[in-house]
Coordinates of C-alpha atoms and ligand atoms in Angstrom, one line a residue:
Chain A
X1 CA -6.5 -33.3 -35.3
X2 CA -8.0 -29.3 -35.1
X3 CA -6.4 -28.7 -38.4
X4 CA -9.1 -30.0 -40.6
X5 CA -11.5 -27.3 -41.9
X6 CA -14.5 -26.5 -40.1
X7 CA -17.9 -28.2 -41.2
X8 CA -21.2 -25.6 -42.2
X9 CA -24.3 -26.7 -42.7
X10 CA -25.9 -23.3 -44.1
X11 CA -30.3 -24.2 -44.4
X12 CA -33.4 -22.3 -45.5
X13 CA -36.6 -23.6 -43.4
X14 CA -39.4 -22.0 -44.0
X15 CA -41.3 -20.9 -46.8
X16 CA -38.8 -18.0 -48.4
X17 CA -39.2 -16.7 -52.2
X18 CA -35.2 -16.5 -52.6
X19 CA -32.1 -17.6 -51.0
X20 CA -29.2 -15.1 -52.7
X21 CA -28.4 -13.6 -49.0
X22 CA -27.8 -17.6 -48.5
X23 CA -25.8 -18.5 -51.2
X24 CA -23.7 -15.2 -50.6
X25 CA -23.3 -16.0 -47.2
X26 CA -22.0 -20.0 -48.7
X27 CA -19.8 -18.8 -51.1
X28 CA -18.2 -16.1 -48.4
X29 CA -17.3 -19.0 -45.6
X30 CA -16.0 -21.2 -48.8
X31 CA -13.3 -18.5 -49.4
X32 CA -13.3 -18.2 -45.7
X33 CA -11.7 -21.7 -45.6
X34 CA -15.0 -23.7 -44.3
X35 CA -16.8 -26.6 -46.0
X36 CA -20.1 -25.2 -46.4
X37 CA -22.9 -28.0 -46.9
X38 CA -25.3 -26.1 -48.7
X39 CA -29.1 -27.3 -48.6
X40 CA -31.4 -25.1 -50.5
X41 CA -35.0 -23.9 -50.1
X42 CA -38.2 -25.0 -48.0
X43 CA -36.6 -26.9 -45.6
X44 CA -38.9 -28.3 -42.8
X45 CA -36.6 -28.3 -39.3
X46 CA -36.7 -32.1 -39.7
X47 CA -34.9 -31.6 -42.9
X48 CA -32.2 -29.5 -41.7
X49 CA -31.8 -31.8 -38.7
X50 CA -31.2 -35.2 -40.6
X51 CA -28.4 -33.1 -42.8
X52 CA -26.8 -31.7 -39.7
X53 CA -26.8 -35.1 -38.4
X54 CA -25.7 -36.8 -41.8
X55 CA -23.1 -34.5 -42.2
X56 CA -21.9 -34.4 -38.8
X57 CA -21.4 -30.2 -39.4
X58 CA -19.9 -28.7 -36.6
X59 CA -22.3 -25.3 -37.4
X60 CA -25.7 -25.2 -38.0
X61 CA -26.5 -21.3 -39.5
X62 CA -30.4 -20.4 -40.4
X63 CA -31.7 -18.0 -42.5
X64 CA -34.8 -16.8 -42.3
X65 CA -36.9 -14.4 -44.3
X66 CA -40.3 -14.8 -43.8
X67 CA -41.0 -13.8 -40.3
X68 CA -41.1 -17.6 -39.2
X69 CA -38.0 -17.5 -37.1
X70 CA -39.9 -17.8 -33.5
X71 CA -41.1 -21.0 -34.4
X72 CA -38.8 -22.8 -36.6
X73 CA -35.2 -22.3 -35.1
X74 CA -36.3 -23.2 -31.5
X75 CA -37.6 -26.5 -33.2
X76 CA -34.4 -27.0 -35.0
X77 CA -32.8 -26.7 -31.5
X78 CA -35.1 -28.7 -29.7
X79 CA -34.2 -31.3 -32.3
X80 CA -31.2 -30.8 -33.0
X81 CA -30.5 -31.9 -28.9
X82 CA -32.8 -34.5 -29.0
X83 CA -30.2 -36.2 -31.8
X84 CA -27.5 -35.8 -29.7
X85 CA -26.2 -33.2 -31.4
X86 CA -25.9 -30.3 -29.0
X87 CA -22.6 -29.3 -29.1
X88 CA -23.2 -28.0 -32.9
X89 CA -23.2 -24.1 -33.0
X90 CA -26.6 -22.5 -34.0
X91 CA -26.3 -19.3 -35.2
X92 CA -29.2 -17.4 -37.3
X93 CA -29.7 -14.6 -39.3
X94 CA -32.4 -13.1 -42.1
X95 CA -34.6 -10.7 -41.3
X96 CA -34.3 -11.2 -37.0
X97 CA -36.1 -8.3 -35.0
X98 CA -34.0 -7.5 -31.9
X99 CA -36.7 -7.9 -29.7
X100 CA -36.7 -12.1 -30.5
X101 CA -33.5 -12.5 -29.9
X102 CA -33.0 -12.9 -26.0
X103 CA -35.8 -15.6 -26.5
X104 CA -34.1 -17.3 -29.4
X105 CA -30.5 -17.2 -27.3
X106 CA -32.7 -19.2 -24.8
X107 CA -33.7 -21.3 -27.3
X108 CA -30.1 -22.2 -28.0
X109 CA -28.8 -19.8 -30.6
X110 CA -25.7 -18.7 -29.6
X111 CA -25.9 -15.5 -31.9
X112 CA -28.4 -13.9 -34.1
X113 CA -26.4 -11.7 -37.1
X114 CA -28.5 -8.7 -38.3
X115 CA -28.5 -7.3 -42.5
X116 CA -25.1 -5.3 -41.3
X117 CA -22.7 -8.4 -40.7
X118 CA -19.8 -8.8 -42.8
X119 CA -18.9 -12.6 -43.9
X120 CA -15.3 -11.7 -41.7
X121 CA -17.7 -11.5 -38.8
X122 CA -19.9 -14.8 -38.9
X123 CA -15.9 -16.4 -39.9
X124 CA -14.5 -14.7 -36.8
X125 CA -17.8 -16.2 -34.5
X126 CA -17.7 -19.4 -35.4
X127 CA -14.1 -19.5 -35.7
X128 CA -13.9 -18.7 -31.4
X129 CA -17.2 -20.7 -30.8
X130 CA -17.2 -23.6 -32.7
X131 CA -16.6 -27.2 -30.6
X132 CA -13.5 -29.0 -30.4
X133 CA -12.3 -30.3 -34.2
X134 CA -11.6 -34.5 -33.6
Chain B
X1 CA 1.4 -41.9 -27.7
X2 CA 0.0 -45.3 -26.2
X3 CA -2.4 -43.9 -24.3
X4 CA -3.4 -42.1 -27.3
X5 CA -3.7 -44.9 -29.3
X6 CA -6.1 -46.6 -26.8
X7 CA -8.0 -43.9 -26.0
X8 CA -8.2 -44.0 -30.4
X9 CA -8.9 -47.6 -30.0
X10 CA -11.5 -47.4 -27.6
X11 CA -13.1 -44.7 -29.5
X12 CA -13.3 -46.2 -33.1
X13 CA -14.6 -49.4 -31.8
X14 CA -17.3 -47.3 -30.2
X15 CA -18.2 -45.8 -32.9
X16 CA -17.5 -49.0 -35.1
X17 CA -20.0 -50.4 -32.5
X18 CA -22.8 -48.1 -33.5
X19 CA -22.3 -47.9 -36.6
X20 CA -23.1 -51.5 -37.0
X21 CA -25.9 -51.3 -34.4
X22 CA -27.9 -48.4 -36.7
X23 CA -26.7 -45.4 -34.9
X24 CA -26.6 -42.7 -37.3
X25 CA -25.1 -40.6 -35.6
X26 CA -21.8 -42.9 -34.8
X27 CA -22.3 -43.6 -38.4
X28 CA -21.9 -40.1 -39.4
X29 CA -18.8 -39.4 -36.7
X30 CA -17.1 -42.2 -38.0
X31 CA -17.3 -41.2 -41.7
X32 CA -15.4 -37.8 -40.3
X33 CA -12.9 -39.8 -38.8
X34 CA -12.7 -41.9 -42.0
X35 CA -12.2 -38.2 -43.9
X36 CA -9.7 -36.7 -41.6
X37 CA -7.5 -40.1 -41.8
X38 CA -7.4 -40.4 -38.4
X39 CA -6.3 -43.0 -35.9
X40 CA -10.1 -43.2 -34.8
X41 CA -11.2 -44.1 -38.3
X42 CA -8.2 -46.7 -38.6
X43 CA -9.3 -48.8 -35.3
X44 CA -13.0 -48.5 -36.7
X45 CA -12.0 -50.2 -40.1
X46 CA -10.3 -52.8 -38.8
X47 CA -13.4 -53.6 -36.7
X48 CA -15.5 -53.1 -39.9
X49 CA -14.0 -54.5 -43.1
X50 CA -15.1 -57.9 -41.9
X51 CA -18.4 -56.3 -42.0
X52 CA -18.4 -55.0 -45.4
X53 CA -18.2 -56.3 -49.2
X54 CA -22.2 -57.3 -49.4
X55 CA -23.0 -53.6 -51.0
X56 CA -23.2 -52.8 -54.4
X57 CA -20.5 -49.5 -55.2
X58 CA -21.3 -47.4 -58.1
X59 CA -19.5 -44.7 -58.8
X60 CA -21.0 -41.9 -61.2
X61 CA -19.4 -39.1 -63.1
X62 CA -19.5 -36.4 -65.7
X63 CA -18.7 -32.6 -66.3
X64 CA -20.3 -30.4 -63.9
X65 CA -24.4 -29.4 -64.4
X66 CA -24.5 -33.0 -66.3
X67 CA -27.5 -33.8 -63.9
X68 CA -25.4 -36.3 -61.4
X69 CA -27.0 -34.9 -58.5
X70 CA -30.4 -35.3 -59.9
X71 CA -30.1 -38.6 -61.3
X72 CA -29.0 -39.9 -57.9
X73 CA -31.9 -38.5 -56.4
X74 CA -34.0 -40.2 -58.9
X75 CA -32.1 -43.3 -58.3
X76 CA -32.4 -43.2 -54.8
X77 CA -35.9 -43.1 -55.1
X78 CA -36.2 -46.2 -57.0
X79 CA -33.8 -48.1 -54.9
X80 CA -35.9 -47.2 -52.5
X81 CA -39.0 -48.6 -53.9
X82 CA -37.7 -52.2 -54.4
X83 CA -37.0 -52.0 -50.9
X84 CA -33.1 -52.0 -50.6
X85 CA -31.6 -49.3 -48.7
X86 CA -29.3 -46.8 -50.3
X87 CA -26.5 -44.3 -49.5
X88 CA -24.7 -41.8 -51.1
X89 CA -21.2 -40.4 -51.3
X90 CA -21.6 -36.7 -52.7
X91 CA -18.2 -35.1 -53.4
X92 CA -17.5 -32.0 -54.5
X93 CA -14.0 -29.9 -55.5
X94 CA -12.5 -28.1 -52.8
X95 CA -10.5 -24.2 -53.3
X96 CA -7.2 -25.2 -53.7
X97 CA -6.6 -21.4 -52.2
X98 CA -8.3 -21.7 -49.5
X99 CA -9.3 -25.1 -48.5
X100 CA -13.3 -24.2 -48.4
X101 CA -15.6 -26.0 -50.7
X102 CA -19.7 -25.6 -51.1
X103 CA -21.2 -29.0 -51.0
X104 CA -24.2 -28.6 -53.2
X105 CA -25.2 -31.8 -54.2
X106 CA -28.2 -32.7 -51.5
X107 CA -30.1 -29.5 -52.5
X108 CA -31.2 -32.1 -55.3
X109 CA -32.0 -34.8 -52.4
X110 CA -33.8 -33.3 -50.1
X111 CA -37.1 -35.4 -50.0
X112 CA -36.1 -38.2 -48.2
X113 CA -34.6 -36.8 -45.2
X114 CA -37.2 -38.6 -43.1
X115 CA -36.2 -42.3 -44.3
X116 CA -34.1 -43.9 -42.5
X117 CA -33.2 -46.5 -45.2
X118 CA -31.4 -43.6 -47.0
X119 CA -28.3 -42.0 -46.0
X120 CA -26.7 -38.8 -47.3
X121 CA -22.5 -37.4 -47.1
X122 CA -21.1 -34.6 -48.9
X123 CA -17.3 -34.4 -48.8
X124 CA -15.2 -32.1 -50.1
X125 CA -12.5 -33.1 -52.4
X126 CA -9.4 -31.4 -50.1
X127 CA -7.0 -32.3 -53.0
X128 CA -5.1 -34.6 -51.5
X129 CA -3.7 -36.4 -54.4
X130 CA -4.7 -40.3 -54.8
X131 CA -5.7 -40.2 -51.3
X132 CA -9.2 -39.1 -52.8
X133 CA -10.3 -42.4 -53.7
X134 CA -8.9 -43.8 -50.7
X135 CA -10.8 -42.0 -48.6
X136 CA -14.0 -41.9 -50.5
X137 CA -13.6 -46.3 -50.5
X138 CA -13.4 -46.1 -46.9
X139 CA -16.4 -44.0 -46.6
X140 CA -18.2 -46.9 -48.9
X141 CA -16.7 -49.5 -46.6
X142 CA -17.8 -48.2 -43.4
X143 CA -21.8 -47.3 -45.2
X144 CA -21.4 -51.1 -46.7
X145 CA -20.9 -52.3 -43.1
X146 CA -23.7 -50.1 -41.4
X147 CA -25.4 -52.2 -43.6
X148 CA -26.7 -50.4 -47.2
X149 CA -27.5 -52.5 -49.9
X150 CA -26.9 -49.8 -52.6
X151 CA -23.9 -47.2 -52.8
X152 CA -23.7 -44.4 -54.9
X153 CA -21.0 -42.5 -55.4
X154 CA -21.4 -38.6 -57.0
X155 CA -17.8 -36.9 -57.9
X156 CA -17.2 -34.7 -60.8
X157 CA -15.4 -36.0 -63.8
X158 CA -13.0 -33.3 -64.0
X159 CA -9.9 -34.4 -62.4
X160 CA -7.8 -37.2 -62.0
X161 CA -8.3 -37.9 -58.5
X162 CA -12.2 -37.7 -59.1
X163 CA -12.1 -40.0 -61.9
X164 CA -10.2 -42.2 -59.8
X165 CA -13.2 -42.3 -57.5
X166 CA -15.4 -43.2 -59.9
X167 CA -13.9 -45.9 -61.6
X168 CA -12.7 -47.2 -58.2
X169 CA -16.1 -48.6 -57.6
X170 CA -17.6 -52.1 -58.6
X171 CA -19.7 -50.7 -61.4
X172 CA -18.9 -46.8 -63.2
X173 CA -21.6 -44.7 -64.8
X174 CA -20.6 -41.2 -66.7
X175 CA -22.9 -39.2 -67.3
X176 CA -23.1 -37.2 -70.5
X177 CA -25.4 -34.0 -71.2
X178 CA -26.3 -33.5 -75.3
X179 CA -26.5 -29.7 -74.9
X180 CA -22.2 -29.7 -73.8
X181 CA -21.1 -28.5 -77.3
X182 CA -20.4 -30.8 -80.3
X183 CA -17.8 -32.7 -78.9
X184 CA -18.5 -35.5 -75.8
X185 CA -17.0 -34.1 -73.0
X186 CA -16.9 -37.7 -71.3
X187 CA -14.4 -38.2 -74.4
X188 CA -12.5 -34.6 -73.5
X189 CA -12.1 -36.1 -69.9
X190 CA -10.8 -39.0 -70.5
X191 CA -14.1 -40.6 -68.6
X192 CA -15.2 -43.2 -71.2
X193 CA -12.8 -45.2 -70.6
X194 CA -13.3 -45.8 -67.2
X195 CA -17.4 -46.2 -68.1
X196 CA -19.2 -49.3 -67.6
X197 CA -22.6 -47.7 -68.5
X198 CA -22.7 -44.6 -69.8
X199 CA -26.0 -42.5 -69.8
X200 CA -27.2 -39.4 -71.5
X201 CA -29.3 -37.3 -69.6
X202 CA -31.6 -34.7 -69.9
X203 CA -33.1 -36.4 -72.9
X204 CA -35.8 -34.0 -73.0
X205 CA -33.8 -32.4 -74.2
X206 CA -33.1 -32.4 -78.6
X207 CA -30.1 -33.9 -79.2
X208 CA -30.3 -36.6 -76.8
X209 CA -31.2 -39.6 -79.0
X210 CA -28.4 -38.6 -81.3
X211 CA -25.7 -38.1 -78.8
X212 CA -26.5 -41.6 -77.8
X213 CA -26.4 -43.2 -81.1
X214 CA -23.0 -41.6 -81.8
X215 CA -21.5 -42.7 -78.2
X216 CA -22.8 -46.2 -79.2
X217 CA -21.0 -46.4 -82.7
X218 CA -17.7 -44.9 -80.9
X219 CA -18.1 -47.4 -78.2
X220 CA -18.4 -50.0 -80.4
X221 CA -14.8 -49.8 -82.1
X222 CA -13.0 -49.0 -78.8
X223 CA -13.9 -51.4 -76.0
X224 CA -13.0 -50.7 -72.4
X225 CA -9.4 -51.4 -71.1
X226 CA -10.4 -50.7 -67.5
X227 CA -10.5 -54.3 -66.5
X228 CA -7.7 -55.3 -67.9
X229 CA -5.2 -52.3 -67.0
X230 CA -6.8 -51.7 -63.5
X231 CA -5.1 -54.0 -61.3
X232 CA -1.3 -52.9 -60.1
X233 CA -0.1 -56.7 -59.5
X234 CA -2.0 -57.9 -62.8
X235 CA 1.2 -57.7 -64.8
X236 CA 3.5 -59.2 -62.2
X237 CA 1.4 -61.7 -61.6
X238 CA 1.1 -62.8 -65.3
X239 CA 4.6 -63.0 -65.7
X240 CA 5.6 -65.0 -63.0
X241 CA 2.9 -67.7 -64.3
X242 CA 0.5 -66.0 -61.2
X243 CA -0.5 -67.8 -57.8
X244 CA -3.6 -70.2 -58.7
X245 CA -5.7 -68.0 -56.6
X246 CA -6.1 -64.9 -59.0
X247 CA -9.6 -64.2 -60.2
X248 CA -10.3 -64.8 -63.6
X249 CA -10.4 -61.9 -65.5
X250 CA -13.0 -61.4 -68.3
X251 CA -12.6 -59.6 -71.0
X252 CA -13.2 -56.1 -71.7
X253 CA -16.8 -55.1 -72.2
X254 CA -18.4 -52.3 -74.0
X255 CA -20.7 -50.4 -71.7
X256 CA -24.5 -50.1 -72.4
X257 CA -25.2 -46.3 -73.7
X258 CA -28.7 -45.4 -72.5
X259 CA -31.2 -42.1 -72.3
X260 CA -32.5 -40.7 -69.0
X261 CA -34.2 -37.6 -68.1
X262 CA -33.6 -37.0 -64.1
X263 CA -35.8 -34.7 -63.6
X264 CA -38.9 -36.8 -64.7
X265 CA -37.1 -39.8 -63.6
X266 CA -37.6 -41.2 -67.3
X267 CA -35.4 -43.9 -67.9
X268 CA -34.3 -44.7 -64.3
X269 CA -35.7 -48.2 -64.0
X270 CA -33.9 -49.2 -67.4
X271 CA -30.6 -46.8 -65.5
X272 CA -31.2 -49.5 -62.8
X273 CA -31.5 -52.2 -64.4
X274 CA -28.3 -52.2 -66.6
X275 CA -26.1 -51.4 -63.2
X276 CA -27.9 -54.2 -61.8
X277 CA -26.8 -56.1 -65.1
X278 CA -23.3 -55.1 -64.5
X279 CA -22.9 -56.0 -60.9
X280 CA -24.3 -59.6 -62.1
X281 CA -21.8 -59.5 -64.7
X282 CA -18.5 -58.7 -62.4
X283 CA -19.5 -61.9 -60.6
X284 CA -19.2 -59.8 -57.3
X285 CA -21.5 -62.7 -55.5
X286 CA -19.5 -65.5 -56.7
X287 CA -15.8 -64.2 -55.9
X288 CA -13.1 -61.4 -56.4
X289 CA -14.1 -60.0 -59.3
X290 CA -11.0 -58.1 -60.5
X291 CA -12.1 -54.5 -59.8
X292 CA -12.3 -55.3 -56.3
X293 CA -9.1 -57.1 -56.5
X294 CA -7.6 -53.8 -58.2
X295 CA -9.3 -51.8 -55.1
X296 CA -7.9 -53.9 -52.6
X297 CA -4.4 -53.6 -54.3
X298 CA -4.8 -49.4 -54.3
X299 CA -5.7 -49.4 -50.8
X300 CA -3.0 -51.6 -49.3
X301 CA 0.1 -50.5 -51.5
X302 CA -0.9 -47.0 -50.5
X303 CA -1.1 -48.0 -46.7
X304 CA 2.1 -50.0 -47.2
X305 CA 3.7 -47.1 -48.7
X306 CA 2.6 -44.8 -45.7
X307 CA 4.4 -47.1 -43.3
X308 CA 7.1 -47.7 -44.9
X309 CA 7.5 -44.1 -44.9
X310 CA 6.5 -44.1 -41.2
X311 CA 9.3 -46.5 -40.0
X312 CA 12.0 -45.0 -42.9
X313 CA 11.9 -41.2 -40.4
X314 CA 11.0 -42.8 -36.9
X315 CA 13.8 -42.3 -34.7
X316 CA 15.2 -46.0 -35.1
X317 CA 16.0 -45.2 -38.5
X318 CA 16.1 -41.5 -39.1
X319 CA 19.8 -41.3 -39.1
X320 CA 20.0 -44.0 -41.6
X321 CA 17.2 -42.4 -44.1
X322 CA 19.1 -39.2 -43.7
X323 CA 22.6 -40.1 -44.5
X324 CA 21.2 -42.3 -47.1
X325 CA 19.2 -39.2 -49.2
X326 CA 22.1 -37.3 -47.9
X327 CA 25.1 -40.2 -50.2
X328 CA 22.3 -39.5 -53.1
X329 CA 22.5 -35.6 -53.2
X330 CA 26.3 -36.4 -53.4
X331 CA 26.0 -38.5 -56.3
X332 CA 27.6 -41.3 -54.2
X333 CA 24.9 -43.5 -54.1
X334 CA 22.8 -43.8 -56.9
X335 CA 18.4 -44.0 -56.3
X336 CA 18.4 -47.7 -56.4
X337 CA 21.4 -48.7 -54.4
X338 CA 19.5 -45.8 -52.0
X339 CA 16.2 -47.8 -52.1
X340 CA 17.9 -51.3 -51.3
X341 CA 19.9 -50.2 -48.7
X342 CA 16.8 -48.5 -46.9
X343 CA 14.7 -51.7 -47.6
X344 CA 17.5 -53.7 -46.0
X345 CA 17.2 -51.6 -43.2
X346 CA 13.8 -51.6 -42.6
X347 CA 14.0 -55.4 -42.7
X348 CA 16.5 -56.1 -40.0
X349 CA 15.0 -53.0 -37.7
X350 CA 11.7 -54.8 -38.3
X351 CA 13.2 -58.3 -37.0
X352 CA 14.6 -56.3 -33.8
X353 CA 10.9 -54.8 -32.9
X354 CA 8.9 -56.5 -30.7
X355 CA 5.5 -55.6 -32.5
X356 CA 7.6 -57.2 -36.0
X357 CA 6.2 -60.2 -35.8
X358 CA 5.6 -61.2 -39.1
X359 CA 8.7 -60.8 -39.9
X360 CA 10.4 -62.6 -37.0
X361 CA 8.2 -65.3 -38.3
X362 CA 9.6 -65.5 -41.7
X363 CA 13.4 -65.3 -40.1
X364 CA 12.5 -68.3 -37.6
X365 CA 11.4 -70.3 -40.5
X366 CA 14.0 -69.3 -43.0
Ligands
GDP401 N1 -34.0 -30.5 -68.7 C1 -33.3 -31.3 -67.8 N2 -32.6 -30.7 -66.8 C2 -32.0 -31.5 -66.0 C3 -32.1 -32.9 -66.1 N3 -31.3 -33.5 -65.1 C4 -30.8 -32.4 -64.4 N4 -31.2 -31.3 -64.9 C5 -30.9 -29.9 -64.5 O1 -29.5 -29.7 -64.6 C6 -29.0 -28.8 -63.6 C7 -27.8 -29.5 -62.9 O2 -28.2 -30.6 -62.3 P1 -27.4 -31.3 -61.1 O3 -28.1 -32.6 -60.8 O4 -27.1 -30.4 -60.0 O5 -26.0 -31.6 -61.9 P2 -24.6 -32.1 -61.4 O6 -23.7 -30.9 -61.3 O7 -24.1 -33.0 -62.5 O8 -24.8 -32.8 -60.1 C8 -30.2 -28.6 -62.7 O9 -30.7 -27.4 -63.0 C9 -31.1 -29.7 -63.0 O10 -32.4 -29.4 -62.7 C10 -32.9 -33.5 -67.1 O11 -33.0 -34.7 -67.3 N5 -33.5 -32.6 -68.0
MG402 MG1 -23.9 -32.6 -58.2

């Protein structure tokens, strides 16, 4: 059944101001041909977690503004396979040093997509990465 | 193919299985089987319909930026604090270019992600025509079987399919916004006629208490024909005298017209109440009540329709289907002799099968 589109859960946690980088990044995998479940601001990890699991979303992408980053997406990870639910893709992105990101890949990100990634990109990623479609 | 079917089986009975035992997660798996139409989702409703029919389905519409999202959440909340459970269908239009949709809705419902007595889907509408409602009732089934008292059902009142949706559930509310321009757009949309209650939100707004008072004086000269056009078989059934097992069908009612404002959850116990009111007034408890009859009809002519089909291009009668379309392009059959001849055929091909039972019955007993 791989035919169906693929399933995006796109989530804020933390405390950011704005999300216009994260409603960009929606509306750009929309015309990409995903189904982007879109969450909005202040979301605790718990929060993104039930969604993810409500949802059943094949891709879970963070963004994060604030700095937060070390601390919130391994939690969403931890939790994320403590619900069963770790075959879902993790990918972040936001304002991401590259120093963090070995330590969040071994938190369970599989990639980490800096200011210069086009839309076409994150598609392409998930696209080759995501699980199997049943 | 068999070993795909059991393998199917074995996995929507599974998940059927968890669903029933409180396992969100099978819960949520299942519901994208259910969306995808897969073999998965068909073994897990046969398992589950037997479960389901205890929850209350209420569909609720209007234009886009009416406040649905919000007035679910506020509903939700109060569900919540009479102690029922409550979960909620969310859909949303899909790009008929590209297939994508943006599922906004829960950004309104966020604060009860830690409860487990509420349950929140978004589905996109992937404009499949009629099968829409279809899928979204099967969603309903499979959350009214997991065992929530309360469903709610968010689709925009725009198109066809999406007011199918809505008025495909035991009780409808469209939602209507005073600041839309002079004219109701619930009128525009064809949507009042498919309203049980109808509600005019953001009532902080000026305006509001007006727009109600007009919707009540229109209402009040036009009643609702949704009961009595709704049901497919209605009209056969009359004629021939009808089986003495139809329900009784009431007659139309005019929906209650009241004032909410979401935001400030003003006006949501009264909201509550009066779908509460209607639900006592279906007589869902007591028996069929004829929108569920109407719902039932829906979903099994379209599943009938779908096999038919199925068995029409299988390779036991492909041939036949094909020369048969073929004698129409030629003008030497006409449609109906067409039709007859193909249901002829799919009546003696299903007294050869091994799996036609039922119809090996009926010869045996003719
Ligand atoms: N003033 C006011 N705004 C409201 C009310 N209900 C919803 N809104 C706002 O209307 C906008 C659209 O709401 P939403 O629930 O997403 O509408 P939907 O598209 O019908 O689901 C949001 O900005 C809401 O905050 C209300 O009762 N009063
Ligand atoms: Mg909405």
């Amino acid at each position: 059944m791989g035919d169906r589109p693929i399933k995006v859960l796109i989530a804020k946690p933390g405390l950011d101001g704005h999300d216009r980088g994260a409603k960009v990044l929606a509306r750009g995998l929309r015309d990409e041909g995903f189904e982007v479940v879109y969450t909005g601001l202040r979301q605790t990890p718990e929060m993104v977690v039930t969604a993810a699991l409500q949802e059943d979303v094949d891709v879970v992408g963070l963004s994060i503004l604030s700095g937060a980053h070390m601390t919130l997406v391994p939690r969403v990870c931890a939790l994320l396979r403590e619900k069963g639910l770790g075959d879902v893709l993790v990918a972040a992105g936001g304002i991401i040093p590259d120093d963090d990101v070995p330590a969040l890949r071994e938190a369970g990100v599989a990639a980490v997509f800096g200011p210069g990634t086009t839309i076409g990109d994150v598609a392409a990623f998930i696209r080759a990465n995501v699980r199997a479609l049943d | 193919m068999t070993a795909d079917r059991e393998e199917a089986a074995r996995r929507g009975s599974a998940l059927a299985e968890g669903a029933l035992g409180g396992d969100r997660r099978a819960l949520a798996r299942l519901l994208t089987a259910v969306e995808n139409r897969t073999p998965v989702a068909e073994a897990a409703l046969r398992r589950l319909h037997a479960e389901a029919g205890d929850a209350h389905l209420v569909g609720i519409t209007g234009a886009p930026g009416a406040g649905k999202s919000t007035l679910v959440a506020a509903l939700i909340g109060e569900v919540r604090a009479s102690g029922r459970s409550v979960a909620v269908v969310a859909v949303d239009p899909s790009s008929p270019i590209t297939g994508g949709a943006i599922l906004g809705d829960r950004v309104r419902m966020q604060a009860y992600a830690a409860d487990d007595g509420v349950f929140i889907r978004s589905m996109a509408s992937r404009g499949h025509a009629g099968g829409l409602a279809a899928a979204s009732v099967a969603a309903a089934t499979v959350l009214d079987a997991a065992g929530f008292d309360l469903i709610l059902l968010e689709t925009v009142g725009t198109g066809q399919s999406e007011v199918e949706v809505a008025a495909a559930a035991d009780t409808t509310v469209v939602l209507e916004a005073p600041e839309m321009g002079d004219e109701v757009q619930a009128i525009k949309a064809g949507l009042l006629e498919v309203a049980d209650v109808v509600v005019v939100n953001k009532g902080d707004r000026p305006g509001a208490q007006r727009a109600a008072a007009e919707l009540r004086a229109m209402l009040t000269a036009t009643a609702s024909p949704r009961l009595a056009g709704a049901d497919p078989t209605a009209t056969a059934r009359t004629a021939s005298g009808g089986p003495a097992a139809a329900p009784a069908r009431p007659g139309p009612k005019r929906p209650e017209v009241l004032v909410t404002t979401a935001t400030t959850g003003e006006g949501v116990p009264e909201l509550l109440a009066a779908i509460e009111r209607h639900r006592q007034g279906l007589g869902v408890e007591g028996g069929p009540a004829p929108v569920r009859r109407a719902r039932a009809a829906a979903l099994v002519w379209a599943l009938l329709g779908d096999r038919v089909r199925r068995r029409l291009e299988d390779p036991a009668l492909a041939d036949v289907t094909a020369e048969t379309l073929d004698a129409v392009v030629r003008h030497e059959l006409d449609p109906y002799a067409a039709a007859d001849r193909l249901l002829g055929a799919l009546v003696g091909d299903a007294g050869r099968r091994p799996e036609g039972r039922d119809a090996g019955r009926q010869t045996s007993r003719g």
